[in-house]
Amino acid sequence: EYEKVGKKKPNPWGLHDMHGNVSEWVLDQYHEGTYASRGSELIKNPLEIPTVLFPRVVRGGSWQDDAEQLRSSVRVASSAEWKEEDPQLPQSIWYHTNALGVGFRIVRPLVEPTEEEKASLWDNTQPVQLDPVEGT
């Protein structure tokens, strides 16, 4: 089971509980070969704009994972099975009854992006349509 945040010592940047509490949602679409396709090239903005609901990326490992999974470079793909027991109709895009080790961390940039910069990322995402019966 997850723990309350801040019970462990912070890392060198003052951040608590970065790994092993809950896996954290990130905005990226999951693509199996993402890292391999980039090679050693330095990527300024590695965001993979989401175009479909599944799979998306979670990172960092959770209380359900083995120790080698508790690091930020580990990417796990979400799946429709995470919502199988969602009682809502239509099913929620965020309620994942079968993914108890997944959570989120609220972060913000040191310098807030301009409205144009925000729109360039947000407006490029594709709307996700859910089938009200299947949740996909």
mmCIF file of C-alpha atoms in Angstrom:
data_model
loop_
_atom_site.group_PDB
_atom_site.id
_atom_site.type_symbol
_atom_site.label_atom_id
_atom_site.label_comp_id
_atom_site.label_asym_id
_atom_site.label_seq_id
_atom_site.Cartn_x
_atom_site.Cartn_y
_atom_site.Cartn_z
ATOM 1 C CA GLU A 1 0.000 0.000 0.000
ATOM 2 C CA TYR A 2 1.206 3.540 -0.736
ATOM 3 C CA GLU A 3 2.557 5.791 2.027
ATOM 4 C CA LYS A 4 1.903 9.417 2.897
ATOM 5 C CA VAL A 5 4.281 11.739 1.060
ATOM 6 C CA GLY A 6 7.283 13.203 2.904
ATOM 7 C CA LYS A 7 7.964 10.396 5.385
ATOM 8 C CA LYS A 8 11.340 9.573 3.838
ATOM 9 C CA LYS A 9 14.390 11.802 3.433
ATOM 10 C CA PRO A 10 14.420 14.057 0.335
ATOM 11 C CA ASN A 11 16.776 13.496 -2.572
ATOM 12 C CA PRO A 12 19.608 16.032 -3.284
ATOM 13 C CA TRP A 13 17.099 18.366 -5.004
ATOM 14 C CA GLY A 14 14.733 18.375 -2.033
ATOM 15 C CA LEU A 15 12.108 16.143 -3.636
ATOM 16 C CA HIS A 16 10.460 13.478 -1.521
ATOM 17 C CA ASP A 17 9.265 10.011 -2.506
ATOM 18 C CA MET A 18 10.365 10.103 -6.121
ATOM 19 C CA HIS A 19 10.400 6.320 -6.587
ATOM 20 C CA GLY A 20 8.591 3.348 -5.166
ATOM 21 C CA ASN A 21 5.461 4.892 -3.707
ATOM 22 C CA VAL A 22 3.195 5.033 -6.778
ATOM 23 C CA SER A 23 4.076 5.000 -10.456
ATOM 24 C CA GLU A 24 3.404 8.432 -11.867
ATOM 25 C CA TRP A 25 1.414 9.357 -14.938
ATOM 26 C CA VAL A 26 3.254 11.428 -17.491
ATOM 27 C CA LEU A 27 1.770 13.046 -20.598
ATOM 28 C CA ASP A 28 3.592 10.865 -23.137
ATOM 29 C CA GLN A 29 2.094 8.332 -25.487
ATOM 30 C CA TYR A 30 3.840 4.982 -25.037
ATOM 31 C CA HIS A 31 5.771 3.692 -28.047
ATOM 32 C CA GLU A 32 7.838 0.542 -27.576
ATOM 33 C CA GLY A 33 10.913 1.713 -29.519
ATOM 34 C CA THR A 34 11.030 5.361 -28.419
ATOM 35 C CA TYR A 35 14.490 5.272 -26.839
ATOM 36 C CA ALA A 36 16.027 3.041 -29.506
ATOM 37 C CA SER A 37 14.806 5.322 -32.296
ATOM 38 C CA ARG A 38 16.493 8.346 -30.707
ATOM 39 C CA GLY A 39 19.939 6.787 -30.394
ATOM 40 C CA SER A 40 22.413 8.966 -28.512
ATOM 41 C CA GLU A 41 21.038 12.233 -29.892
ATOM 42 C CA LEU A 42 20.244 14.848 -27.244
ATOM 43 C CA ILE A 43 16.519 15.644 -27.370
ATOM 44 C CA LYS A 44 15.436 19.096 -26.198
ATOM 45 C CA ASN A 45 11.758 18.199 -25.769
ATOM 46 C CA PRO A 46 11.200 14.425 -25.646
ATOM 47 C CA LEU A 47 7.397 14.631 -25.360
ATOM 48 C CA GLU A 48 5.521 12.042 -27.428
ATOM 49 C CA ILE A 49 2.212 13.832 -28.056
ATOM 50 C CA PRO A 50 -0.657 11.447 -27.200
ATOM 51 C CA THR A 51 -2.973 10.508 -30.050
ATOM 52 C CA VAL A 52 -4.865 7.551 -28.499
ATOM 53 C CA LEU A 53 -6.033 6.690 -24.990
ATOM 54 C CA PHE A 54 -3.899 3.556 -24.653
ATOM 55 C CA PRO A 55 -1.098 3.094 -24.071
ATOM 56 C CA ARG A 56 0.117 6.100 -22.122
ATOM 57 C CA VAL A 57 3.239 6.185 -19.911
ATOM 58 C CA VAL A 58 3.706 5.765 -16.181
ATOM 59 C CA ARG A 59 7.156 6.026 -14.580
ATOM 60 C CA GLY A 60 9.041 5.539 -11.340
ATOM 61 C CA GLY A 61 7.729 2.225 -10.084
ATOM 62 C CA SER A 62 5.362 1.626 -7.201
ATOM 63 C CA TRP A 63 4.959 -0.362 -4.026
ATOM 64 C CA GLN A 64 3.857 -3.252 -6.259
ATOM 65 C CA ASP A 65 7.157 -3.419 -8.200
ATOM 66 C CA ASP A 66 10.532 -5.051 -7.645
ATOM 67 C CA ALA A 67 13.478 -2.805 -6.696
ATOM 68 C CA GLU A 68 14.933 -2.676 -10.240
ATOM 69 C CA GLN A 69 11.703 -1.026 -11.449
ATOM 70 C CA LEU A 70 12.021 1.882 -8.977
ATOM 71 C CA ARG A 71 13.730 4.444 -11.211
ATOM 72 C CA SER A 72 12.553 7.250 -13.463
ATOM 73 C CA SER A 73 13.871 5.696 -16.669
ATOM 74 C CA VAL A 74 11.484 2.744 -16.369
ATOM 75 C CA ARG A 75 8.466 3.288 -18.618
ATOM 76 C CA VAL A 76 5.326 1.181 -18.288
ATOM 77 C CA ALA A 77 2.470 1.234 -20.786
ATOM 78 C CA SER A 78 -1.067 1.732 -19.524
ATOM 79 C CA SER A 79 -3.808 -0.534 -20.834
ATOM 80 C CA ALA A 80 -7.590 -0.788 -20.989
ATOM 81 C CA GLU A 81 -7.431 -3.592 -18.416
ATOM 82 C CA TRP A 82 -6.574 -0.977 -15.778
ATOM 83 C CA LYS A 83 -10.209 0.202 -15.979
ATOM 84 C CA GLU A 84 -12.043 -3.136 -16.092
ATOM 85 C CA GLU A 85 -13.867 -2.583 -12.816
ATOM 86 C CA ASP A 86 -14.678 1.108 -13.313
ATOM 87 C CA PRO A 87 -18.367 1.298 -12.358
ATOM 88 C CA GLN A 88 -19.001 4.622 -14.101
ATOM 89 C CA LEU A 89 -20.915 4.821 -17.379
ATOM 90 C CA PRO A 90 -19.426 6.250 -19.398
ATOM 91 C CA GLN A 91 -16.162 5.098 -17.887
ATOM 92 C CA SER A 92 -13.827 7.795 -16.628
ATOM 93 C CA ILE A 93 -10.622 8.563 -18.522
ATOM 94 C CA TRP A 94 -8.811 8.843 -15.149
ATOM 95 C CA TYR A 95 -10.357 6.226 -12.831
ATOM 96 C CA HIS A 96 -8.211 3.094 -12.982
ATOM 97 C CA THR A 97 -9.614 0.590 -10.497
ATOM 98 C CA ASN A 98 -7.149 -2.110 -11.532
ATOM 99 C CA ALA A 99 -4.003 0.043 -11.348
ATOM 100 C CA LEU A 100 -3.729 0.689 -7.624
ATOM 101 C CA GLY A 101 0.000 1.419 -7.825
ATOM 102 C CA VAL A 102 -0.488 4.387 -10.185
ATOM 103 C CA GLY A 103 -0.792 7.981 -9.033
ATOM 104 C CA PHE A 104 0.428 11.388 -10.093
ATOM 105 C CA ARG A 105 2.744 14.184 -9.036
ATOM 106 C CA ILE A 106 1.878 17.790 -9.666
ATOM 107 C CA VAL A 107 4.837 19.683 -11.103
ATOM 108 C CA ARG A 108 5.348 23.018 -12.740
ATOM 109 C CA PRO A 109 8.201 24.625 -14.630
ATOM 110 C CA LEU A 110 10.407 27.126 -12.842
ATOM 111 C CA VAL A 111 9.397 29.722 -15.442
ATOM 112 C CA GLU A 112 5.790 29.540 -16.611
ATOM 113 C CA PRO A 113 5.507 29.060 -20.378
ATOM 114 C CA THR A 114 3.770 31.729 -22.414
ATOM 115 C CA GLU A 115 0.200 31.115 -23.545
ATOM 116 C CA GLU A 116 1.521 30.410 -27.040
ATOM 117 C CA GLU A 117 3.996 27.813 -25.736
ATOM 118 C CA LYS A 118 1.260 26.103 -23.731
ATOM 119 C CA ALA A 119 -1.077 26.063 -26.719
ATOM 120 C CA SER A 120 1.612 24.637 -29.010
ATOM 121 C CA LEU A 121 1.743 21.498 -26.863
ATOM 122 C CA TRP A 122 -1.814 21.214 -25.614
ATOM 123 C CA ASP A 123 -3.570 22.080 -28.874
ATOM 124 C CA ASN A 124 -1.540 19.485 -30.785
ATOM 125 C CA THR A 125 -2.897 16.578 -28.750
ATOM 126 C CA GLN A 126 -5.662 14.601 -30.335
ATOM 127 C CA PRO A 127 -9.003 14.350 -28.526
ATOM 128 C CA VAL A 128 -9.628 10.905 -27.138
ATOM 129 C CA GLN A 129 -13.038 9.390 -27.753
ATOM 130 C CA LEU A 130 -14.248 6.763 -25.304
ATOM 131 C CA ASP A 131 -16.702 4.029 -26.159
ATOM 132 C CA PRO A 132 -19.241 4.387 -23.326
ATOM 133 C CA VAL A 133 -19.600 0.621 -22.988
ATOM 134 C CA GLU A 134 -16.082 -0.608 -23.557
ATOM 135 C CA GLY A 135 -14.138 2.343 -22.095
ATOM 136 C CA THR A 136 -11.750 2.447 -25.030
#
